[in-house]
mmCIF file of C-alpha atoms and ligand atoms in Angstrom:
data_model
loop_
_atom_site.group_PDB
_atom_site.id
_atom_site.type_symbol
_atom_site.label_atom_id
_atom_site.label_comp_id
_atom_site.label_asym_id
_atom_site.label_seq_id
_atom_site.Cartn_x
_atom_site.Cartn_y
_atom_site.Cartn_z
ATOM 1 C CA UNK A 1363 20.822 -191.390 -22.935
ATOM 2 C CA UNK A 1364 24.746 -191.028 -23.163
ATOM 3 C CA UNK A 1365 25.605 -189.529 -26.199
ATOM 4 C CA UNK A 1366 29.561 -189.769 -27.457
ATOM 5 C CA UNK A 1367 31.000 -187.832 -30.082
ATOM 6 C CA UNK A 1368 30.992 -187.763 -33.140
ATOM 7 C CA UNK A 1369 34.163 -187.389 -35.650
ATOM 8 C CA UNK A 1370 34.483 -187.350 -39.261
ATOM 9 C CA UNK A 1371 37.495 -187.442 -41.366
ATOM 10 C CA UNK A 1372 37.018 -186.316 -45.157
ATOM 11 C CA UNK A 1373 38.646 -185.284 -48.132
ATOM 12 C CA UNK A 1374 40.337 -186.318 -51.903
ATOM 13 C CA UNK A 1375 41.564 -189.441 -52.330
ATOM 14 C CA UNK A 1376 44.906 -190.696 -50.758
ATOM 15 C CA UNK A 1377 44.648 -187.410 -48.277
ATOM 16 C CA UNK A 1378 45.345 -189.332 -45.380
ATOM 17 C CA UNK A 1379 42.057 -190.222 -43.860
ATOM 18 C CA UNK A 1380 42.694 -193.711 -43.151
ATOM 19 C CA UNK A 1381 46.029 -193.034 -41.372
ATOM 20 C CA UNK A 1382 44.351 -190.366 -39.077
ATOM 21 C CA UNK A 1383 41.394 -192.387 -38.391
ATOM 22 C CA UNK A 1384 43.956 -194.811 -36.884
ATOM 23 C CA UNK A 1385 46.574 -192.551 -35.141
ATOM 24 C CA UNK A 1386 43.710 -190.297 -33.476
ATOM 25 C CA UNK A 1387 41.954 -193.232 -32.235
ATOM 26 C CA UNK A 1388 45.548 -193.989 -30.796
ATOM 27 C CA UNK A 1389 45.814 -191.088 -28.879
ATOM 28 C CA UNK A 1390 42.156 -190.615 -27.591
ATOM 29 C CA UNK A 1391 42.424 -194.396 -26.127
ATOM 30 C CA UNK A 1392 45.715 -193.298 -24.793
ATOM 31 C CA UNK A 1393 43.990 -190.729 -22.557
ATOM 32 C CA UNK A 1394 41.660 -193.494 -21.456
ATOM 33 C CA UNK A 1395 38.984 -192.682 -24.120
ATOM 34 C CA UNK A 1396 36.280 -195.162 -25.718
ATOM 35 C CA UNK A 1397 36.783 -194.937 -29.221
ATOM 36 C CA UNK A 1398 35.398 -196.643 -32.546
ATOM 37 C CA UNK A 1399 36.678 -196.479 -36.122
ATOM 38 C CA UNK A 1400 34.516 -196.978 -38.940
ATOM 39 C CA UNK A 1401 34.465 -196.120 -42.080
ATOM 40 C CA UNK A 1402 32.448 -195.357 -45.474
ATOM 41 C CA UNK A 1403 31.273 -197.023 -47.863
ATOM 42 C CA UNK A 1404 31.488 -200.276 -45.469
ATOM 43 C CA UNK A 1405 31.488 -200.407 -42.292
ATOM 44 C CA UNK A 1406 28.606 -202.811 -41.919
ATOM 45 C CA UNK A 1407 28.497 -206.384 -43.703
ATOM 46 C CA UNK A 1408 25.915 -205.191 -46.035
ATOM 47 C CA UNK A 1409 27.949 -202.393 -46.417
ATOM 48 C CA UNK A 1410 30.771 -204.126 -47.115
ATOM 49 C CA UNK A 1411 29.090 -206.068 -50.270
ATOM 50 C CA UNK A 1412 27.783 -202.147 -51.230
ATOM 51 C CA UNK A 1413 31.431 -200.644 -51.283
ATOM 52 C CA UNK A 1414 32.661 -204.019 -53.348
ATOM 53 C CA UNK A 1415 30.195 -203.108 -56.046
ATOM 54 C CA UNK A 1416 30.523 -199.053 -55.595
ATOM 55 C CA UNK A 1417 34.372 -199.362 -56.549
ATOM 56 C CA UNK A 1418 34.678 -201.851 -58.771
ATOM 57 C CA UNK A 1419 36.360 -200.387 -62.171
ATOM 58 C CA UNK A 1420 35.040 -203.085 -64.011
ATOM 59 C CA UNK A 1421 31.300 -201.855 -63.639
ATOM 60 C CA UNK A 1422 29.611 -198.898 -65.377
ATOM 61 C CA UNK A 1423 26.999 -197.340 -62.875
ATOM 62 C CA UNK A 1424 25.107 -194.700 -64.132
ATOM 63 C CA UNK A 1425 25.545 -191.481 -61.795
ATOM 64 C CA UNK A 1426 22.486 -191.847 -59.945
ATOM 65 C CA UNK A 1427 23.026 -195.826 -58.838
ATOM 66 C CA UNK A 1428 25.830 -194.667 -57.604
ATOM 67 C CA UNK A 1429 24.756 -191.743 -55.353
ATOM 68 C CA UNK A 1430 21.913 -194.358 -54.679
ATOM 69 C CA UNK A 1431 24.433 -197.539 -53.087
ATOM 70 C CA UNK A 1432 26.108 -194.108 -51.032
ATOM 71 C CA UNK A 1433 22.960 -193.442 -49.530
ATOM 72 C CA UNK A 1434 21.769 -197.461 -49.233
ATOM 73 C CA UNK A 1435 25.494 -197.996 -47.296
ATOM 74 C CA UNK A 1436 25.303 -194.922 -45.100
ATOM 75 C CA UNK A 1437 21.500 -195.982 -43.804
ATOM 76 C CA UNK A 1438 23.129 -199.339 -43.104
ATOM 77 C CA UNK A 1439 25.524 -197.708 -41.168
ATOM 78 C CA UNK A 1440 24.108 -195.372 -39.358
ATOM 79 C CA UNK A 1441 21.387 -197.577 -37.963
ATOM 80 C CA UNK A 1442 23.929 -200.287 -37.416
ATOM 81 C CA UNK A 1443 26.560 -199.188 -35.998
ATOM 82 C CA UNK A 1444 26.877 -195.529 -35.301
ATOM 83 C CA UNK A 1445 23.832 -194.685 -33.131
ATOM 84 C CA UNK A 1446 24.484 -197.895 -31.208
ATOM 85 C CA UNK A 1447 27.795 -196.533 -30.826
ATOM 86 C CA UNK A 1448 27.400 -193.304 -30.020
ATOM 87 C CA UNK A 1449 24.429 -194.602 -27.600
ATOM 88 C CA UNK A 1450 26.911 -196.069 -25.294
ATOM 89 C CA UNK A 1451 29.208 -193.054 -25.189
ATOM 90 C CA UNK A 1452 31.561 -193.776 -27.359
ATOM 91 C CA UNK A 1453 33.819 -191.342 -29.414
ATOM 92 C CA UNK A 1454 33.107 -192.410 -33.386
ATOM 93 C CA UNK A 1455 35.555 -191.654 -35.946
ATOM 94 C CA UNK A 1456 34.217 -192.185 -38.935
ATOM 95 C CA UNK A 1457 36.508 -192.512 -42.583
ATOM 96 C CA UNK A 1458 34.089 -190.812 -44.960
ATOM 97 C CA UNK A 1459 30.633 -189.458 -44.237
ATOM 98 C CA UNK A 1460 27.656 -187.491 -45.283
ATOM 99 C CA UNK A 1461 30.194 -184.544 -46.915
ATOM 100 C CA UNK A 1462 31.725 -187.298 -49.311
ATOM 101 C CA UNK A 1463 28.465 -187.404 -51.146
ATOM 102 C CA UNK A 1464 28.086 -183.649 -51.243
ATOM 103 C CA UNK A 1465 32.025 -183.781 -52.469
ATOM 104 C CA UNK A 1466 31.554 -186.355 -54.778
ATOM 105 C CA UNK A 1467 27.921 -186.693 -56.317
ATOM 106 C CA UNK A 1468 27.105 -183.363 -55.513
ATOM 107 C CA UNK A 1469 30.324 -181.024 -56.953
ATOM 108 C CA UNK A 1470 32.063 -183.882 -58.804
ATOM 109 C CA UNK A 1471 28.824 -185.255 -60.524
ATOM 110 C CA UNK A 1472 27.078 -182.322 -60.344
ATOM 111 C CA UNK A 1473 23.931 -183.436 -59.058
ATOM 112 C CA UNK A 1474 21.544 -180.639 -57.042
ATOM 113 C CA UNK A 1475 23.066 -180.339 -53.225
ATOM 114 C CA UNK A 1476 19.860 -179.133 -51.634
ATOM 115 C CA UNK A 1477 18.704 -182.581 -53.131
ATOM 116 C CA UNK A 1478 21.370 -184.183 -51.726
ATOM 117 C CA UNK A 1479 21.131 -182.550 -48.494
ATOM 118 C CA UNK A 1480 17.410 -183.956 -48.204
ATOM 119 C CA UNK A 1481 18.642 -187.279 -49.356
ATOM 120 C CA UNK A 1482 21.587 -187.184 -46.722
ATOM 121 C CA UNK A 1483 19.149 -186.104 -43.912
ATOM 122 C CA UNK A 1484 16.873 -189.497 -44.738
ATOM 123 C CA UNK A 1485 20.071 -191.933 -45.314
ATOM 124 C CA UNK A 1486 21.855 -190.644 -42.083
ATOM 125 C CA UNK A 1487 18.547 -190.277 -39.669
ATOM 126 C CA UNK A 1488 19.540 -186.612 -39.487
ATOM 127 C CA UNK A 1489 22.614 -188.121 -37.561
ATOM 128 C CA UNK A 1490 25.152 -185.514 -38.084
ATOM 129 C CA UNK A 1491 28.739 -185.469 -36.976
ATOM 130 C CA UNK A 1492 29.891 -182.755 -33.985
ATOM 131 C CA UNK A 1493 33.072 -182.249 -35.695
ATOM 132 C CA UNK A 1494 34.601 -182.648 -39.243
ATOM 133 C CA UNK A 1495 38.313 -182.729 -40.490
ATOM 134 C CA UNK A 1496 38.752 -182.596 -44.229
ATOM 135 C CA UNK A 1497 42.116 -183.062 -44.996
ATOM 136 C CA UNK A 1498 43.249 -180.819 -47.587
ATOM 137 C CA UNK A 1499 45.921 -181.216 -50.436
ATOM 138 C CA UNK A 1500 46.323 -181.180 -54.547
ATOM 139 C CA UNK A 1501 44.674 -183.597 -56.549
ATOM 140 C CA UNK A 1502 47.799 -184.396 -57.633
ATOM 141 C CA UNK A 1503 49.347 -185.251 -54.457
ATOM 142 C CA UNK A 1504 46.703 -187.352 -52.918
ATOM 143 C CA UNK A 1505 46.447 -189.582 -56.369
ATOM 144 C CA UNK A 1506 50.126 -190.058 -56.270
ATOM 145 C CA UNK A 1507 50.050 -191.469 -52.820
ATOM 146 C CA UNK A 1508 46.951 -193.432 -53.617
ATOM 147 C CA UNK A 1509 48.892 -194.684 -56.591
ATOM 148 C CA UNK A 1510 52.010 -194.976 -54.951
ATOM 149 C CA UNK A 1511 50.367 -197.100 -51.662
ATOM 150 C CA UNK A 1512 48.272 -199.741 -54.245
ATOM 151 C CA UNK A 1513 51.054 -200.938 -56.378
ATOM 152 C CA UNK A 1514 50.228 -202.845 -59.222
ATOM 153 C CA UNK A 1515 46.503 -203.212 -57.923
ATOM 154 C CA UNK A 1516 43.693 -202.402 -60.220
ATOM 155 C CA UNK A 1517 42.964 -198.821 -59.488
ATOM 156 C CA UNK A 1518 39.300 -198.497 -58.350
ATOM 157 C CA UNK A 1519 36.451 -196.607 -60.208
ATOM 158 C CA UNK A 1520 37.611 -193.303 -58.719
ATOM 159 C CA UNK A 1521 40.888 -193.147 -59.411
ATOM 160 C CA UNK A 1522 40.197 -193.836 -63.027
ATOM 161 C CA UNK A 1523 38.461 -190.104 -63.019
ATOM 162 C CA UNK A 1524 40.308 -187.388 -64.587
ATOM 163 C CA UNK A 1525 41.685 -184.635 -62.577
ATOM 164 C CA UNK A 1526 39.283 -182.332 -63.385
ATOM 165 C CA UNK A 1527 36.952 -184.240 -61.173
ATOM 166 C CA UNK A 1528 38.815 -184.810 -58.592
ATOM 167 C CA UNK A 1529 39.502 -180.673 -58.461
ATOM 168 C CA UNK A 1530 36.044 -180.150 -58.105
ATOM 169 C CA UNK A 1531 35.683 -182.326 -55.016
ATOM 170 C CA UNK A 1532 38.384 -181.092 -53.140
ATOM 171 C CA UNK A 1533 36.640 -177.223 -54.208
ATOM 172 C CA UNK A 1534 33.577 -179.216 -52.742
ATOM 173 C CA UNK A 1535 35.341 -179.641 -49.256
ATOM 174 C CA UNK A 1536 36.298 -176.366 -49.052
ATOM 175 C CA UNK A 1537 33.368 -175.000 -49.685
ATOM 176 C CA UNK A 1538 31.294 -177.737 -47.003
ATOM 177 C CA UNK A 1539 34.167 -176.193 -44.731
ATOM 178 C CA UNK A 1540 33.458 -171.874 -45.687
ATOM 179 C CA UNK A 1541 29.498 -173.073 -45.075
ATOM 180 C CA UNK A 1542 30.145 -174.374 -41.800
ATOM 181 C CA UNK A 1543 32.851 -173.122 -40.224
ATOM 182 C CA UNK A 1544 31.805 -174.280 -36.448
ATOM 183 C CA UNK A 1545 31.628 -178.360 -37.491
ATOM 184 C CA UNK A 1546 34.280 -178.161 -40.389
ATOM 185 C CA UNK A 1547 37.728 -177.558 -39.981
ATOM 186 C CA UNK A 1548 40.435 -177.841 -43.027
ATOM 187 C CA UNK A 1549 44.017 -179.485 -41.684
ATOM 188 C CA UNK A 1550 46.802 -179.442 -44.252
ATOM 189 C CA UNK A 1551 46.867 -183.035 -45.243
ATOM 190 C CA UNK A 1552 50.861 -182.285 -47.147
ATOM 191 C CA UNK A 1553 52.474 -181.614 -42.883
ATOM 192 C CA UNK A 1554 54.092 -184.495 -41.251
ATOM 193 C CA UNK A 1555 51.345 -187.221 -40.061
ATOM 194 C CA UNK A 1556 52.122 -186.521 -36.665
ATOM 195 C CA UNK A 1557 51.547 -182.743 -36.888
ATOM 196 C CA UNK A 1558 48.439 -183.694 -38.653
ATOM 197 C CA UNK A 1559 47.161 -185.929 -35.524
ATOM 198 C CA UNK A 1560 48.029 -183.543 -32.998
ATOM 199 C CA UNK A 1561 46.169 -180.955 -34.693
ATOM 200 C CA UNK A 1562 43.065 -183.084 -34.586
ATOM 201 C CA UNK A 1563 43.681 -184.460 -31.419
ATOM 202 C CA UNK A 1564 44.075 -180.806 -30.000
ATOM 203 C CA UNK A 1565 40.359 -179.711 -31.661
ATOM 204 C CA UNK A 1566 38.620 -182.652 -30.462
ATOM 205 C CA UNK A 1567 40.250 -182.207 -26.814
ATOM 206 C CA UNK A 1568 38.706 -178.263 -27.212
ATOM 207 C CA UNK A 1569 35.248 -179.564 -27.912
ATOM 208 C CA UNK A 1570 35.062 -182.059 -25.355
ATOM 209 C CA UNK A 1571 36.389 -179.422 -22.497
ATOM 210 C CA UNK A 1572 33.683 -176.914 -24.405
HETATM 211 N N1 Z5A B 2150 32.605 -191.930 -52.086
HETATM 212 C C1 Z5A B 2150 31.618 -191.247 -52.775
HETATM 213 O O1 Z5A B 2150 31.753 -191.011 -53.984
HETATM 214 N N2 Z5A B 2150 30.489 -190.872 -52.125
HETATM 215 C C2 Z5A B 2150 30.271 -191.134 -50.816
HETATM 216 O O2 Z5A B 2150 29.220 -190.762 -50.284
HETATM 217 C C3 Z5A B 2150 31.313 -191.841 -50.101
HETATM 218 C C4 Z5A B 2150 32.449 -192.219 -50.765
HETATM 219 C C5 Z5A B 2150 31.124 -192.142 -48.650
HETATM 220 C C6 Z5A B 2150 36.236 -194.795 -51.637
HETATM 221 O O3 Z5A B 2150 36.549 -194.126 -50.460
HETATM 222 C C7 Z5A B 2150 35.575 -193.870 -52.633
HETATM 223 O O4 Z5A B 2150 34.213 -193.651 -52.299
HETATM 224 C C8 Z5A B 2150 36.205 -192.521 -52.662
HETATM 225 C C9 Z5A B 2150 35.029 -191.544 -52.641
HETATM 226 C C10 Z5A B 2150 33.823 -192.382 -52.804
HETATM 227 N N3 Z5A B 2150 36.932 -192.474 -53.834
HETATM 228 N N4 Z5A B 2150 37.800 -191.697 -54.104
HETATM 229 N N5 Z5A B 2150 38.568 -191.023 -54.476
HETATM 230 P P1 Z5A B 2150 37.775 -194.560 -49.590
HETATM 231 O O5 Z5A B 2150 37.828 -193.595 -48.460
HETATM 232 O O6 Z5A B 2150 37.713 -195.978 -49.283
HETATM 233 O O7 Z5A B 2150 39.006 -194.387 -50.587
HETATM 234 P P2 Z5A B 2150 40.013 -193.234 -50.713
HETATM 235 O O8 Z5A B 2150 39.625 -191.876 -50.389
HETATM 236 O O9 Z5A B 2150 40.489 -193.459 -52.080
HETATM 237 O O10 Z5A B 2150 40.986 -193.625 -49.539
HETATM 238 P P3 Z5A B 2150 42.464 -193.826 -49.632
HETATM 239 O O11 Z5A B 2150 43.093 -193.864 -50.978
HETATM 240 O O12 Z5A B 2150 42.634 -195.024 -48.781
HETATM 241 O O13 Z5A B 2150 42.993 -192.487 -49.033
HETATM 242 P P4 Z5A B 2150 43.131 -191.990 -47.529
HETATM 243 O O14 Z5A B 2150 42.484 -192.918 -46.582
HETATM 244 O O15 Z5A B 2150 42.706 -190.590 -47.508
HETATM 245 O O16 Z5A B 2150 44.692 -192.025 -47.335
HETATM 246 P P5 Z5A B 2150 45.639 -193.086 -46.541
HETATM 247 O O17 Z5A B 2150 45.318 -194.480 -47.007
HETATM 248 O O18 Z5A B 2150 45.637 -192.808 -45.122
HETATM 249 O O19 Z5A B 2150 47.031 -192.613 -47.106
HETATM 250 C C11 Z5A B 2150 47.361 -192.783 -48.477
HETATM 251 C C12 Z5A B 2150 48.923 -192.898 -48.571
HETATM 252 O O20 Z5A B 2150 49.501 -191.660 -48.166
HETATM 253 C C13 Z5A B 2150 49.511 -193.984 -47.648
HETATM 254 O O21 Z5A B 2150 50.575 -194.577 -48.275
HETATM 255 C C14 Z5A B 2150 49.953 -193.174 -46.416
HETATM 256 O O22 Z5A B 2150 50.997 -193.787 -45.742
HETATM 257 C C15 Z5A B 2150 50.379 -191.870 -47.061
HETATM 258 N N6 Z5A B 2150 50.220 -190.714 -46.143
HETATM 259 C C16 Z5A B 2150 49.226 -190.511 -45.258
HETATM 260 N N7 Z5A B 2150 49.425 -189.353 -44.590
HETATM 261 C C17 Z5A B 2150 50.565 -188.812 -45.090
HETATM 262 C C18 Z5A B 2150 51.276 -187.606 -44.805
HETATM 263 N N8 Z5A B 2150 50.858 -186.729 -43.895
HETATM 264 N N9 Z5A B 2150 52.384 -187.371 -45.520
HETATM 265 C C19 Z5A B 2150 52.830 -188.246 -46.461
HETATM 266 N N10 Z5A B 2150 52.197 -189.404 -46.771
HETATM 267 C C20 Z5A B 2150 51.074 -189.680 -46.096
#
């Protein structure tokens, strides 16, 4: 069976993720390449009605519900749409992934990351990506984009966390991309969004012609 690639974008919020999802998809279809962007949590309907309850600052989830909907979404979307996907040869980008509940449940909740590593292995079908950008910057930066982009829209359950929190998940990326330094590579997410595609661009082309 044909197998495409693979490609996830992660990091803080407001890092840039959605942007490069877009832009690299850009450029890879300009060199005549399949390519489908997707994104966590969503991606799927279902998924969509997950994220809508996931982010919404008006509920109070206890921890574990919420690690729970981020595993229910991703085995939506892995069965859905990213195995078909990849199936048929296509590159995947995907906004979010497996290393956003390590990030986020795992260093910013603190729950046990060899638990969540068995719990990410049964959500994703042990589908795991071939190559992983987390796009690195402050805390501080990131919120004040995310800020910055929404307006006067509500902010979402995240971005009502203190800083503190969101610290320890960008100290969770880094320390997903020190683990595995072959599948995860750090990109300064504060360069010029060009410079930032055309670093990604330039890996990916490397690991196809590998
Ligand atoms: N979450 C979780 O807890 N567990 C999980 O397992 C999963 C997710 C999968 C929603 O994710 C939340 O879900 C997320 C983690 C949690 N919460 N947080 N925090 P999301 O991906 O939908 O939401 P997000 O991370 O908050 O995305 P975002 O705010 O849309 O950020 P982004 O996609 O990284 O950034 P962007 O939209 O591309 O850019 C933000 C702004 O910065 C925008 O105005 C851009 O024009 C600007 N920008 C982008 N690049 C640049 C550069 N290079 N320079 C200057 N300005 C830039």
């Amino acid at each position: 069976m044909a197998r495409g690639m693979f490609i996830t974008l992660e990091g803080g919020e407001g890092s840039g993720k959605t942007t490069q999802a877009a832009l690299v998809a850009e450029a890879l279809r300009a060199a005549g390449r399949r390519v489908m962007v997707t994104h966590e949590p969503g991606g799927t309907r279902a998924g969509e009605a997950i994220r809508a309850i996931f982010l919404d600052p008006a509920l109070k989830l206890e921890v574990a519900a919420e690690l729970l909907l981020a595993l229910a979404d991703r085995a939506q979307h892995v069965r859905e749409r990213l195995q078909p996907a990849l199936a048929t040869g296509e590159i995947v980008i995907s906004d979010r992934y497996c290393d956003s509940t390590v990030a986020y449940q795992g260093y910013g909740r603190g729950f046990d990351l060899k638990l969540l590593a068995d719990l990410n292995r049964l959500a994703s079908d042990g589908l795991r990506p071939d190559l992983t950008f987390v796009l690195d910057c402050s805390a501080e930066i990131g919120l004040a984009r995310s800020r910055a982009r929404r307006a006067a829209a509500a902010a979402d359950r995240f971005e009502g966390e203190r800083l503190e929190f969101h610290r320890r998940v960008r100290d969770g990326f880094l320390a997903l991309a020190r683990d595995e330094p072959d599948r995860v590579m750090v990109i300064d997410a504060t360069a010029p969004r060009a410079a930032v595609t055309a670093r990604i661009v330039a890996a990916i082309t490397a690991r196809m012609a590998s």
